[in-house]
Short mmCIF file of C-alpha atoms and ligand atoms in Angstrom, two decimals:
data_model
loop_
_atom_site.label_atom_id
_atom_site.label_comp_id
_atom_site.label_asym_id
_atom_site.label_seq_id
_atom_site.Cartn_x
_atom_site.Cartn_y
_atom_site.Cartn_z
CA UNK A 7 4.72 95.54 284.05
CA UNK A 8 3.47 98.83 285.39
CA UNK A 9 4.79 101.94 283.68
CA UNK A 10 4.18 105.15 285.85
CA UNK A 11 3.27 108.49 284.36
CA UNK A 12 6.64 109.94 285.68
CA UNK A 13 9.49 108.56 285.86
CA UNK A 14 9.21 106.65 288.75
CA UNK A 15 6.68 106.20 291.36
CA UNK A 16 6.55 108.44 295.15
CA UNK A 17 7.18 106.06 297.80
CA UNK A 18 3.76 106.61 299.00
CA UNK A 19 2.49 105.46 295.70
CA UNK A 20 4.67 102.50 295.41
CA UNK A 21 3.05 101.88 299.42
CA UNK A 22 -0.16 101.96 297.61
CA UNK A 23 0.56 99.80 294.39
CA UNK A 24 1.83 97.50 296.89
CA UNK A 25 -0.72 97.38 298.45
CA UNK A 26 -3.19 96.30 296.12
CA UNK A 27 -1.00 93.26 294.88
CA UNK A 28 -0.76 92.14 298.24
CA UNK A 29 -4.32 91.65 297.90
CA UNK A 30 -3.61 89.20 294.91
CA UNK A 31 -0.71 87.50 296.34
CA UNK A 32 1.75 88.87 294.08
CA UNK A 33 4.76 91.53 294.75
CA UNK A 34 6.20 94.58 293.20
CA UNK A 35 9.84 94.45 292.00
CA UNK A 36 11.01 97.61 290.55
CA UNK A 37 13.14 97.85 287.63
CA UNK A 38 15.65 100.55 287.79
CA UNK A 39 16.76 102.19 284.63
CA UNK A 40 19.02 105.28 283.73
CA UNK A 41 15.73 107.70 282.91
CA UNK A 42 12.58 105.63 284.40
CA UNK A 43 11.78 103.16 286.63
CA UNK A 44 9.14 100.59 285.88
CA UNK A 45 7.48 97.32 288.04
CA UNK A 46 7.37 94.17 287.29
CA UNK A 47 4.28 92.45 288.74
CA UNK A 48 5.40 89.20 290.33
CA UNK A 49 2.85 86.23 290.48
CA UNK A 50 -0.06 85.42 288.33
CA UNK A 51 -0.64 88.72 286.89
CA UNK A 52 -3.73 88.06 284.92
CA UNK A 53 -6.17 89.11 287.60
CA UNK A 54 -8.75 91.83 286.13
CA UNK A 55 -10.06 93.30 289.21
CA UNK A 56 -6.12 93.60 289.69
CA UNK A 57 -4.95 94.98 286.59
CA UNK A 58 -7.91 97.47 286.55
CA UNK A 59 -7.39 98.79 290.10
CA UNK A 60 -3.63 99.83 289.17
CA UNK A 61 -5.21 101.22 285.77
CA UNK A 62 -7.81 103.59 287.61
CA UNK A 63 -4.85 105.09 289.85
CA UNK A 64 -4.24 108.56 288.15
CA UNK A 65 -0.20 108.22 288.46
CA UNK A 66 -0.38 104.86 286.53
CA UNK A 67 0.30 105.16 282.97
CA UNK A 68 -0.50 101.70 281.79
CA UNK A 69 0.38 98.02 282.62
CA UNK A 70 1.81 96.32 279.84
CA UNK A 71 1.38 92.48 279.56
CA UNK A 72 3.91 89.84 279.76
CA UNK A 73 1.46 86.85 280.80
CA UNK A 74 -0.97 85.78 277.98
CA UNK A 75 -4.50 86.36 278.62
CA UNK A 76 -5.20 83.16 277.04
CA UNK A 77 -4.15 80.39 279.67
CA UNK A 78 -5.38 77.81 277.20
CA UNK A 79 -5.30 78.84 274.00
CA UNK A 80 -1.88 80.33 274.28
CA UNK A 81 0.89 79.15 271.57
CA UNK A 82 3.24 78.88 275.16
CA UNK A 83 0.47 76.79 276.96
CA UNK A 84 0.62 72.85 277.72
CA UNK A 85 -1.90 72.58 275.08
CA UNK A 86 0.14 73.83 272.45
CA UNK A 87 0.88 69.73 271.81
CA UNK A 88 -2.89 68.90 272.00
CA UNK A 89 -3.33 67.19 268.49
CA UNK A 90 -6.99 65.99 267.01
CA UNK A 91 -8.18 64.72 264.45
CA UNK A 92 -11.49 64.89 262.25
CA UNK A 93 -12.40 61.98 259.77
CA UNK A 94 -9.26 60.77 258.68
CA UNK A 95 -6.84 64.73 258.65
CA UNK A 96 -4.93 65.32 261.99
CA UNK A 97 -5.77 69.18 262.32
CA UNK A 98 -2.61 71.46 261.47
CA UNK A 99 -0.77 68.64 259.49
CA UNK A 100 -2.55 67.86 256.68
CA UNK A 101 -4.95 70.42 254.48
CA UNK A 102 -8.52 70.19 256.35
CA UNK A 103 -11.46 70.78 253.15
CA UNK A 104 -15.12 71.62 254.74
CA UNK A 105 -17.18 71.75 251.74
CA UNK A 106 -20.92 71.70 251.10
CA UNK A 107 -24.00 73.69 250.85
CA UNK A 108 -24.23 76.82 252.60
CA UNK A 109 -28.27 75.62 253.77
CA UNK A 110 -30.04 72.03 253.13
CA UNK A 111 -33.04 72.43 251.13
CA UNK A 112 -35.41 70.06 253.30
CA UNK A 113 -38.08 70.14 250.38
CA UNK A 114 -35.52 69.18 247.83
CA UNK A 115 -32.62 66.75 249.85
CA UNK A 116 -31.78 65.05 246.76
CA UNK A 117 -29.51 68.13 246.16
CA UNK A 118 -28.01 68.08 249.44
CA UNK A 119 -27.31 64.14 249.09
CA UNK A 120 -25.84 64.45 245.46
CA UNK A 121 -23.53 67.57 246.85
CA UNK A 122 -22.35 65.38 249.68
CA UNK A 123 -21.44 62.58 247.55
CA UNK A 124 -19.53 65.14 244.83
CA UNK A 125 -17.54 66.94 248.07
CA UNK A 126 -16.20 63.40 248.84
CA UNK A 127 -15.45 62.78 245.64
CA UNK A 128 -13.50 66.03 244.75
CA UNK A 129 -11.43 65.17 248.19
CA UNK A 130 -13.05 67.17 250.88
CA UNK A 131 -12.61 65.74 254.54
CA UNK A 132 -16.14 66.80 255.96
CA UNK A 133 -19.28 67.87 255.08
CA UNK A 134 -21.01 71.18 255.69
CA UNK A 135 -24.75 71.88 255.77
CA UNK A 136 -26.77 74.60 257.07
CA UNK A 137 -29.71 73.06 258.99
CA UNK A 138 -30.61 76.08 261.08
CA UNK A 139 -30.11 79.61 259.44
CA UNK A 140 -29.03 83.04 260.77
CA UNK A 141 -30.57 85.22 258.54
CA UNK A 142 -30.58 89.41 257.99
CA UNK A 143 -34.37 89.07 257.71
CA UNK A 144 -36.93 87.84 259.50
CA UNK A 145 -39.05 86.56 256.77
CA UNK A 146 -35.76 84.83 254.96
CA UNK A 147 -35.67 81.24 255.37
CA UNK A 148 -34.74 80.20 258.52
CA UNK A 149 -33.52 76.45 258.37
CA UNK A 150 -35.36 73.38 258.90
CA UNK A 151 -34.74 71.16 262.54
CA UNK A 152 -35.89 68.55 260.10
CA UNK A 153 -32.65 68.94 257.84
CA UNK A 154 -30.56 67.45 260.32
CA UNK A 155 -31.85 63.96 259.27
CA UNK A 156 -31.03 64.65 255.76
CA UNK A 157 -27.24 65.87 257.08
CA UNK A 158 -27.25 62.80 259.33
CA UNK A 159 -27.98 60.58 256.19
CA UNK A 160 -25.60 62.19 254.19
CA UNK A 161 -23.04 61.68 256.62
CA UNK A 162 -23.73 57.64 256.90
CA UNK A 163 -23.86 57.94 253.14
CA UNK A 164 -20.38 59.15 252.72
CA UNK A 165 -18.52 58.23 256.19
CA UNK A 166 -18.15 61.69 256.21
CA UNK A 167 -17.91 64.06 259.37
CA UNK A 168 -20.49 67.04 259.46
CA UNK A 169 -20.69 70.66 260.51
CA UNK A 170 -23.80 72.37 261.27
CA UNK A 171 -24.11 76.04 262.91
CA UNK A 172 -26.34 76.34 266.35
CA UNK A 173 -27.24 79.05 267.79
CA UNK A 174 -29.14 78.29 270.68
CA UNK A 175 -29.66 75.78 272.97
CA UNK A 176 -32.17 73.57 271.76
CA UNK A 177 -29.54 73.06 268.29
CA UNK A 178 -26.65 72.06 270.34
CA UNK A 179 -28.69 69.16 271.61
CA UNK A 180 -29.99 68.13 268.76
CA UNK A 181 -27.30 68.36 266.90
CA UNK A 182 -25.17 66.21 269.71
CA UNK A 183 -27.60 63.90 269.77
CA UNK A 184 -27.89 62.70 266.07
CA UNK A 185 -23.75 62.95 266.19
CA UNK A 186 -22.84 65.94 264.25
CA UNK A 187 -18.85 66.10 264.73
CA UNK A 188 -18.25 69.49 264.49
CA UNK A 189 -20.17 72.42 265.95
CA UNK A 190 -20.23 75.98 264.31
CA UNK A 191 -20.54 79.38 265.85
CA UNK A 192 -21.30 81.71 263.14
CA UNK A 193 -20.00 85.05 262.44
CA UNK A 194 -23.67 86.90 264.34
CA UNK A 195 -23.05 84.75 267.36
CA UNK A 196 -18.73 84.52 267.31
CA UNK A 197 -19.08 87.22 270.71
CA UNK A 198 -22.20 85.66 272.15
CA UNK A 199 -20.78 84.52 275.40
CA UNK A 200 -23.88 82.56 276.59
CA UNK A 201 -24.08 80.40 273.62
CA UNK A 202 -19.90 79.70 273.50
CA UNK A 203 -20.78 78.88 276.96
CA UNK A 204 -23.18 76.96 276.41
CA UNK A 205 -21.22 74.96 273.59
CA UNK A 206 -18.19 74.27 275.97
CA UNK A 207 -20.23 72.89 278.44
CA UNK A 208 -21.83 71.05 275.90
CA UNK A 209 -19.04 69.30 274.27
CA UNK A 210 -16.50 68.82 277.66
CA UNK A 211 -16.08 65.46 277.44
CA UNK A 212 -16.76 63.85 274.12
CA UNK A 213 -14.63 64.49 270.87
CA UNK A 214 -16.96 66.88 269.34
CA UNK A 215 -14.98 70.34 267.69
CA UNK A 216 -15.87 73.61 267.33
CA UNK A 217 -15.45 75.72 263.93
CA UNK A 218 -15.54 79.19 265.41
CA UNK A 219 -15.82 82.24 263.29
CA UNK A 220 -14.59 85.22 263.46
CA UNK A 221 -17.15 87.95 264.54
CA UNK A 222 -18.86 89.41 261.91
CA UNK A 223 -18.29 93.00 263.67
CA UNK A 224 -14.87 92.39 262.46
CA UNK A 225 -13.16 90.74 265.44
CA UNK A 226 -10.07 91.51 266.76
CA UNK A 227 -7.42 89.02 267.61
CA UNK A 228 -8.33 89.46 271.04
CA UNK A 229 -11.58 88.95 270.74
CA UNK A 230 -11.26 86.11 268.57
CA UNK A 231 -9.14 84.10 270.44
CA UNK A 232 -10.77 84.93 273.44
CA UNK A 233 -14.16 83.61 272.32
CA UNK A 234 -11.92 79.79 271.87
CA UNK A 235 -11.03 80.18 275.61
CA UNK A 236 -14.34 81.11 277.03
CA UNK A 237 -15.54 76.96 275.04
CA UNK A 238 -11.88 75.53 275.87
CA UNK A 239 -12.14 76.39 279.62
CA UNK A 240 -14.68 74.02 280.18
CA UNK A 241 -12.25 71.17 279.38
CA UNK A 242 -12.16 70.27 275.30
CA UNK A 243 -9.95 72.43 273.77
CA UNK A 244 -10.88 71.12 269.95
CA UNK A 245 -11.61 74.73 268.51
CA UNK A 246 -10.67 75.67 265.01
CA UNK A 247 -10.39 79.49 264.28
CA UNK A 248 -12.40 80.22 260.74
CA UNK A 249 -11.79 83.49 259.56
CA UNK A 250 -14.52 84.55 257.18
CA UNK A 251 -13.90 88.31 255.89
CA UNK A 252 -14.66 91.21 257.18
CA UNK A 253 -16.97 94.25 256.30
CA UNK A 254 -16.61 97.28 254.84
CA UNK A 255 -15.27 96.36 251.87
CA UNK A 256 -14.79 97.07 248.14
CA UNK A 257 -17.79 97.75 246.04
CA UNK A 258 -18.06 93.94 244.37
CA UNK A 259 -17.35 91.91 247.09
CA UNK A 260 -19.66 90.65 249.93
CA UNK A 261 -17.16 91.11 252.67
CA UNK A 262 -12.93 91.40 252.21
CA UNK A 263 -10.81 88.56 252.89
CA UNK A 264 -8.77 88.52 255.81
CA UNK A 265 -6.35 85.32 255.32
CA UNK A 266 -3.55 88.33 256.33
CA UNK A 267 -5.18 87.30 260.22
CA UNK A 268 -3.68 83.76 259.70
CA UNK A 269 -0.31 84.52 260.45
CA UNK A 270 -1.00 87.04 263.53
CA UNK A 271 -3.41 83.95 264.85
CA UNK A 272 -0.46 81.17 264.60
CA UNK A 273 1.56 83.80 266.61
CA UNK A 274 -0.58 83.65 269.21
CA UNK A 275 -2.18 80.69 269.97
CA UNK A 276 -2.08 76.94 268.87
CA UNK A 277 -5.38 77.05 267.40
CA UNK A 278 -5.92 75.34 263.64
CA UNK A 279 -6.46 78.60 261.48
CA UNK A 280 -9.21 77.40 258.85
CA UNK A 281 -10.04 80.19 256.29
CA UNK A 282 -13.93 80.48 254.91
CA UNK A 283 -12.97 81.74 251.27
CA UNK A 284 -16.92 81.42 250.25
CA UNK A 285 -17.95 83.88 252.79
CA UNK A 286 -14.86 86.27 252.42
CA UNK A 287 -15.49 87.04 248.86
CA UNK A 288 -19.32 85.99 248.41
CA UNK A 289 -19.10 85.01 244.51
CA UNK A 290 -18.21 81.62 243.44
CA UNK A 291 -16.07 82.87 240.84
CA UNK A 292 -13.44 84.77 243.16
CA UNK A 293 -13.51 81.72 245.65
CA UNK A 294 -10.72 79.62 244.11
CA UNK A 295 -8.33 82.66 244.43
CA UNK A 296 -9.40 83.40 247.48
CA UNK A 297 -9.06 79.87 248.86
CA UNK A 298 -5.31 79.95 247.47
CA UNK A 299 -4.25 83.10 248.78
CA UNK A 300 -5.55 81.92 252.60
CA UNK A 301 -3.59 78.96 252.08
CA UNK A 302 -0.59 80.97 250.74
CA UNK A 303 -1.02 83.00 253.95
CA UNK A 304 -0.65 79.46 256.02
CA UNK A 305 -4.19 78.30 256.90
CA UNK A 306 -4.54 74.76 258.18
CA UNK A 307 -7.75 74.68 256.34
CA UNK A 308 -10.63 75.88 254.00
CA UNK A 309 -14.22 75.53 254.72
CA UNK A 310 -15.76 76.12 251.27
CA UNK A 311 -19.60 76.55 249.90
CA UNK A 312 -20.35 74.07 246.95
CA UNK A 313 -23.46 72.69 245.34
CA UNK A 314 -23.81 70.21 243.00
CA UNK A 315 -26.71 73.11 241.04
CA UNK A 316 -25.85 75.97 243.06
CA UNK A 317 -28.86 77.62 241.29
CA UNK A 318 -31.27 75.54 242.81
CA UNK A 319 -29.14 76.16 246.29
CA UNK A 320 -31.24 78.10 248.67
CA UNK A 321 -29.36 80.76 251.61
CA UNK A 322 -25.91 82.06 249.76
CA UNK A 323 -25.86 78.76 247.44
CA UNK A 324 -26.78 80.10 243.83
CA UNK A 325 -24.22 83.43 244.40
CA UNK A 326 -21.35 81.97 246.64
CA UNK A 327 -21.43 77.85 245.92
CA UNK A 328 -18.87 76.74 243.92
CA UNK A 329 -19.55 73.14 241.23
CA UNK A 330 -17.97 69.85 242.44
CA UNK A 331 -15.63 70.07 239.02
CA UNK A 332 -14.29 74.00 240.42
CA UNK A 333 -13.88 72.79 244.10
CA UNK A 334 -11.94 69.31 242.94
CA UNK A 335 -9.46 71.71 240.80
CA UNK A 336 -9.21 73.96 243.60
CA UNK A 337 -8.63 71.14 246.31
CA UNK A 338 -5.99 69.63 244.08
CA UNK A 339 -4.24 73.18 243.61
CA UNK A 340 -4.68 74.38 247.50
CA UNK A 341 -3.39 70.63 248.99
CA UNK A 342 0.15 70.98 246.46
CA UNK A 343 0.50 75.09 247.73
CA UNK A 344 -0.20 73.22 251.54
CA UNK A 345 2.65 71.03 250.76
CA UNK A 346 4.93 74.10 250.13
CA UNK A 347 4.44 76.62 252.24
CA UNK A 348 3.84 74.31 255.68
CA UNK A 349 6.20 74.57 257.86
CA UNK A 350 8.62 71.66 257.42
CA UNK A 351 8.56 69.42 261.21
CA UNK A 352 11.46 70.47 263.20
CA UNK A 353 13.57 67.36 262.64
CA UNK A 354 13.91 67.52 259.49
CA UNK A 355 14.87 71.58 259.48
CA UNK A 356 18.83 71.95 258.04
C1 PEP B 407 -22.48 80.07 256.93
O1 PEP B 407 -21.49 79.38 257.21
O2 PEP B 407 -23.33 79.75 256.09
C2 PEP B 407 -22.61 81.38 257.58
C3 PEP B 407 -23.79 81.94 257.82
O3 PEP B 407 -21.41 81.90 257.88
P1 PEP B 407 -21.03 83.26 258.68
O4 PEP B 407 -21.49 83.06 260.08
O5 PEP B 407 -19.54 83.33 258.52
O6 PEP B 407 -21.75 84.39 257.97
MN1 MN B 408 -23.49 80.64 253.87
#
C-alpha cells in the first residue's frame, strides 16, 4: 500500500508509479477516501528493488506492508501445518527440555557423560554440549573437534538427540557426519548470512533442525525471523527460534530475559519459540524463575545449562549450570505450567 506525501498523487506521478510496477508485473489500484487517496499494490508485492524504487521517489511517503516478508516462515504460509519431531516431543505440542553443559571438557568427559545421563534422568528430551566455542577472547578456550566423540557417545549412551553450535563450515560437516540432530547458530553468528546459508544448504534434505538464536546485538523480530527464512528457503523448514536475553541490562544479571518476544514471535510466524533461561539471566540460581516465566509467556521450549559439578564445568558451567536435582524440580514445575497455559487444540475449544 503506497501512502503519498499529499493527499493523493498528480496524474503524472501516478504515470510514473505505474510505471515502475509494470516493470514487476503488478498494477496500481487506487483507493479513494474522503481526505486521501492511497494505492494498493496488486501482485506479489514483496519485490525489494520494487518497494525501494517507490520509496526513493520524493512524493512517496511510505509503502506499508500487507504481504509478509517471510514467504516461509509466515504464521499464514502452507507451512504453518509443518509438524516435527525431535527424540520422542512433537515440537509445539509437548514441552521440548535441551539441557546439558554449556562446553564438554574433552580432558575430563566423565563429567560430560555423568551430566548426560542425569539430564535424561530429570526428563530432558535432548542433550546439549558445546564442542566448538565462541568465545569474547582469543586466548579463552575454544572447544575441542575432539569433543564431538564424547557428545556422540553420550548420545548412544542415553538414546538421546544432541545439539552442538557450528560456526563455520568445517563444524557443520562434522557435526552431520557423526549425526548430531540438531544444529545451533549462536547468538555472535544469529545475522551471519553465509553461515545460515551455509546450514540450509547443509541440512535440505535430511531431518536435521536448527536451534537458532536470537542475535546477540539484540535482534529484532525482523531480523530474527528473517535469519529462519534465509536456512528454510533452501527446503527444510525445521528451525526453532531460541531467544536468549538481551544486553544492556540490570547491574546483576548477564543479559535480561526477553520471554516477553515469545508472544510477538507466535504472532508472526509458525516457528517453535524455545526460550534459553541459562543465558538470559547467567546465574544458576535465577534460572528456574526465569525458565518459568518464558514458559508462562508461552514458549514451546527451554534449552537449559546443567552440570552434574558445575564447578568443575568449564565455558559458563560453574556460574550459569544448574544441578540435575534443580533442573528435575524445574522440569517437573515448567511441564505442569506447559499444561496450563498451552493453547487448548481447536476441537476441543467451548
Ligand atoms: C551457548 O549456548 O553456550 C552459547 C554460547 O549461547 P549464545 O550464543 O546464546 O551466547
Ligand atoms: Mn553457554
Amino acid at each position: 500500500m503506497i501512502l503519498p506525501k499529499n493527499n493523493r498523487l498528480t496524474p503524472g506521478q501516478l504515470n510514473e508509479i505505474t510505471a515502475i510496477v509494470t516493470e514487476f508485473n503488478c498494477k496500481i489500484q487506487p483507493i479513494v477516501g474522503a481526505v486521501r487517496t492511497i494505492y494498493a499494490i496488486v501482485g506479489d508485492e514483496r519485490d525489494e528493488l520494487m518497494i525501494n524504487r517507490i520509496e526513493g521517489l520524493e512524493y512517496v511517503d511510505r509503502i506499508d506492508r500487507i504481504q509478509s516478508p517471510f514467504k516461509l516462515m509466515d504464521r499464514r504460509s502452507d507451512l504453518a501445518h509443518h509438524r516435527w519431531q525431535i527424540g520422542n516431543v512433537t515440537l509445539g505440542e509437548e514441552l521440548l527440555v535441551i539441557a546439558g553443559q554449556c562446553t564438554i571438557d574433552p580432558k575430563n568427559p566423565q563429567y560430560f557423560l555423568e551430566t548426560a545421563l542425569a539430564v535424561k534422568e530429570a526428563g530432558a528430551n535432548l542433550i546439549r554440549g558445546g564442542v566448538w566455542k565462541p568465545r569474547t577472547n582469543p586466548y579463552s578456550f575454544q572447544g575441542d573437534a575432539g569433543s564431538l566423540e564424547i557428545l556422540m557417545d553420550a548420545s548412544r549412551r542415553t538414546g538421546l538427540p544432541v545439539v552442538t553450535e557450528v560456526m563455520e563450515s568445517e563444524h557443520i560437516n562434522l557435526a552431520l557426519d557423526a549425526g548430531v540432530q540438531v544444529l545451533q547458530i549462536g547468538a555472535r553468528n544469529a545475522l551471519n548470512y553465509s553461515l545460515l546459508r551455509q546450514v540450509g544448504r547443509a541440512i535440505a534434505g535430511r531431518t536435521t533442525a536448527v536451534l537458532l538464536k536470537r542475535s546477540i546485538h539484540n535482534g529484532t523480530l525482523n531480523e530474527f525471523i528473517s535469519a529462519a527464512e534465509y536456512i528454510a528457503a533452501f527446503g527444510n523448514p525445521n528451525v526453532i527460534l531460541c531467544p536468549r536475553g538481551t544486553q544492556p541490562t540490570l547491574d546483576g544479571y548477564r543479559n535480561h530475559p526477553d520471554e516477553s518476544m515469545t508472544p510477538l514471535l507466535k504472532e508472526k510466524t509458525w516457528a517453535p519459540v524455545v526460550v534459553d533461561p541459562s543465558h538470559s539471566v547467567g546465574k544458576a540460581v535465577y534460572v528456574p524463575a526465569a525458565a518459568l516465566a518464558a514458559v508462562a509467556y508461552g514458549a514451546d521450549g527451554l534449552c537449559i545449562e546443567a552440570h552434574v559439578s558445575p564447578s568443575h564445568g568449564i565455558g559458563d558451567d560453574p556460574k550459569q549450570a544448574v544441578t540435575p536435582t534443580v533442573l528435575t524440580e524445574m522440569i517437573v514445575r515448567a511441564r505442569a505450567l506447559h499444561k496450563i497455559v498451552r493453547p487448548q487444540p481447536v476441537s476441543t475449544r467451548s
